[in-house]
Short mmCIF file of C-alpha atoms in Angstrom, two decimals:
data_model
loop_
_atom_site.label_atom_id
_atom_site.label_comp_id
_atom_site.label_asym_id
_atom_site.label_seq_id
_atom_site.Cartn_x
_atom_site.Cartn_y
_atom_site.Cartn_z
CA MET A 1 -2.61 229.62 55.09
CA ALA A 2 -4.45 227.99 52.10
CA THR A 3 -1.00 228.11 50.27
CA ASN A 4 1.13 226.54 52.72
CA SER A 5 -1.55 223.69 53.20
CA ASN A 6 -1.90 223.22 49.52
CA HIS A 7 2.23 222.65 49.76
CA GLU A 8 1.45 220.07 52.19
CA ASN A 9 -1.03 218.10 50.62
CA ASN A 10 1.33 218.29 47.17
CA THR A 11 4.39 217.28 49.25
CA ALA A 12 2.29 214.12 50.92
CA ALA A 13 1.11 213.08 47.20
CA SER A 14 4.42 213.52 46.16
CA SER A 15 5.92 211.52 48.81
CA LYS A 16 3.08 208.74 48.18
CA LYS A 17 4.04 208.73 44.71
CA SER A 18 7.53 208.34 45.05
CA LEU A 19 6.71 205.40 47.43
CA ILE A 20 4.68 203.64 44.86
CA PHE A 21 7.52 203.82 42.41
CA GLU A 22 9.79 202.51 44.50
CA PHE A 23 7.96 199.59 45.37
CA LEU A 24 7.20 199.46 41.60
CA ARG A 25 11.02 198.96 41.15
CA TYR A 26 11.56 196.87 44.18
CA ALA A 27 8.89 194.19 42.76
CA VAL A 28 10.49 194.34 39.24
CA VAL A 29 13.92 193.98 41.11
CA GLY A 30 12.28 190.80 42.61
CA GLY A 31 11.20 189.09 39.65
CA ILE A 32 14.59 189.34 38.11
CA SER A 33 16.03 188.03 41.34
CA ALA A 34 13.23 185.24 41.53
CA LEU A 35 14.21 184.46 38.12
CA ILE A 36 17.94 184.10 38.86
CA ASP A 37 17.19 181.90 41.48
CA MET A 38 14.53 179.55 39.94
CA GLY A 39 17.78 179.22 36.90
CA VAL A 40 20.47 178.84 39.57
CA LEU A 41 18.16 175.85 41.37
CA TRP A 42 17.73 174.52 37.97
CA LEU A 43 21.48 174.65 36.47
CA PHE A 44 22.37 173.26 40.10
CA THR A 45 19.23 170.18 40.28
CA GLU A 46 20.36 169.52 36.33
CA PHE A 47 24.30 169.51 36.03
CA VAL A 48 25.72 169.36 39.43
CA PHE A 49 23.55 166.97 40.83
CA ASP A 50 22.91 164.87 37.54
CA GLY A 51 18.95 165.29 38.20
CA LYS A 52 18.55 164.62 41.59
CA ASN A 53 15.67 166.66 43.26
CA THR A 54 15.42 165.52 46.34
CA GLY A 55 17.10 165.42 49.47
CA PHE A 56 20.80 167.09 50.20
CA PRO A 57 20.91 167.58 46.46
CA LEU A 58 17.51 169.43 46.25
CA THR A 59 18.43 171.43 49.65
CA CYS A 60 22.02 172.53 48.12
CA SER A 61 20.31 173.51 44.80
CA VAL A 62 17.34 175.51 46.26
CA THR A 63 19.94 177.25 49.07
CA ALA A 64 22.15 178.14 45.93
CA GLY A 65 19.38 179.58 44.26
CA PHE A 66 18.36 181.58 47.34
CA VAL A 67 21.88 182.89 47.61
CA ALA A 68 22.40 183.87 43.88
CA GLY A 69 18.80 185.58 44.04
CA LEU A 70 19.65 187.33 47.12
CA ILE A 71 23.15 188.73 46.01
CA VAL A 72 21.08 190.23 42.34
CA ASN A 73 18.53 191.21 44.59
CA TYR A 74 21.01 193.62 46.85
CA LEU A 75 22.92 194.80 44.01
CA LEU A 76 19.67 196.09 41.94
CA SER A 77 17.93 197.27 44.87
CA SER A 78 21.03 199.57 45.76
CA LEU A 79 21.44 200.66 42.24
CA VAL A 80 17.60 201.08 41.18
CA VAL A 81 15.31 200.97 44.13
CA PHE A 82 16.71 202.55 47.19
CA THR A 83 18.23 205.41 45.52
CA THR A 84 18.20 208.54 47.44
CA HIS A 85 22.23 209.58 48.77
CA GLU A 86 21.48 208.46 52.39
CA GLN A 87 19.99 205.24 51.49
CA LYS A 88 22.89 204.31 48.89
CA ASN A 89 25.28 205.25 52.00
CA LYS A 90 23.16 203.02 54.46
CA SER A 91 23.85 200.13 51.79
CA LYS A 92 27.40 200.15 51.51
CA SER A 93 28.32 198.65 54.75
CA LEU A 94 28.97 194.72 55.88
CA LYS A 95 26.31 195.02 58.57
CA ALA A 96 23.43 196.50 56.13
CA PHE A 97 24.08 193.64 53.42
CA LEU A 98 24.13 191.23 56.81
CA ILE A 99 20.48 192.97 57.79
CA TYR A 100 19.52 192.84 54.26
CA ALA A 101 19.98 189.02 54.07
CA ALA A 102 18.50 188.13 57.12
CA VAL A 103 15.31 189.91 56.11
CA GLY A 104 15.61 187.60 53.16
CA VAL A 105 16.12 184.21 55.28
CA ILE A 106 13.21 185.27 56.85
CA GLY A 107 11.17 185.64 53.88
CA TYR A 108 12.54 182.20 52.43
CA LEU A 109 11.30 180.66 55.96
CA LEU A 110 8.08 182.49 55.56
CA THR A 111 7.59 181.22 51.68
CA GLN A 112 8.03 177.55 53.05
CA GLY A 113 5.79 177.72 56.21
CA LEU A 114 3.28 179.81 54.26
CA MET A 115 3.70 176.77 51.33
CA HIS A 116 3.12 173.93 53.92
CA LEU A 117 0.49 175.59 55.59
CA GLY A 118 -1.04 176.33 52.29
CA MET A 119 -0.95 172.93 51.01
CA ILE A 120 -3.38 171.76 53.95
CA PHE A 121 -6.01 173.77 52.13
CA VAL A 122 -5.38 173.50 48.52
CA SER A 123 -6.24 170.45 46.34
CA LYS A 124 -2.80 168.32 46.18
CA ASP A 125 -3.95 167.45 42.47
CA GLY A 126 -3.16 170.01 39.92
CA ILE A 127 -1.38 173.24 39.54
CA TRP A 128 -3.40 174.37 42.69
CA TYR A 129 0.34 174.49 44.40
CA LEU A 130 1.41 177.24 41.99
CA VAL A 131 -1.90 179.54 42.88
CA LEU A 132 -0.83 179.16 46.50
CA ASN A 133 2.53 180.00 45.33
CA MET A 134 1.91 182.96 43.60
CA PHE A 135 0.26 184.32 46.31
CA VAL A 136 2.83 183.62 49.12
CA LYS A 137 5.30 185.28 46.74
CA GLY A 138 3.19 188.06 46.89
CA VAL A 139 3.37 188.27 50.73
CA VAL A 140 6.68 187.70 51.05
CA LEU A 141 7.59 190.68 48.46
CA ILE A 142 5.67 192.65 50.81
CA TRP A 143 7.47 191.73 53.68
CA ASN A 144 10.99 191.70 51.74
CA TYR A 145 10.75 195.20 50.87
CA LEU A 146 8.85 196.43 54.24
CA GLY A 147 11.94 194.53 56.44
CA ARG A 148 14.39 196.20 54.04
CA LYS A 149 13.05 199.63 53.70
CA ILE A 150 12.82 199.96 57.89
CA PHE A 151 15.69 197.70 59.20
CA VAL A 152 18.49 198.82 56.25
CA TYR A 153 17.43 201.96 54.73
CA HIS A 154 15.52 203.10 58.13
CA GLY A 155 12.05 204.02 56.47
CA LYS A 156 13.56 206.57 54.41
#
């Protein structure tokens, strides 16, 4: 019996370690995707819309950045995060991409909501909005990972 219990403990520890490394890979992919998102936002704002960063031009630039970041995140997640054979098969359908994108859109809306809500509590002077944004990015990173793991990859 002790051997069976040790095996179960080792399996549980290995599974937990694997999940931690999977999340860390997702965090790196999320960082790369965020850089792509911000880069496309900057390119669109500065070059497509000649520096106009309000109203419709800003909305278009933010959306272009979001879409570029989402595509990069999907591709990299399929390559280096969700790497089991079963996960790779699940990620190959249009339905999986659409669910993946829907989780991303919810994350985008969560970001907007938490930023606006958070700005009620932080000083509008200085760089506090950046500190708030880092916190919000952490919350949304966790939502995106869990949402995609549960709804696209079915918790495997």
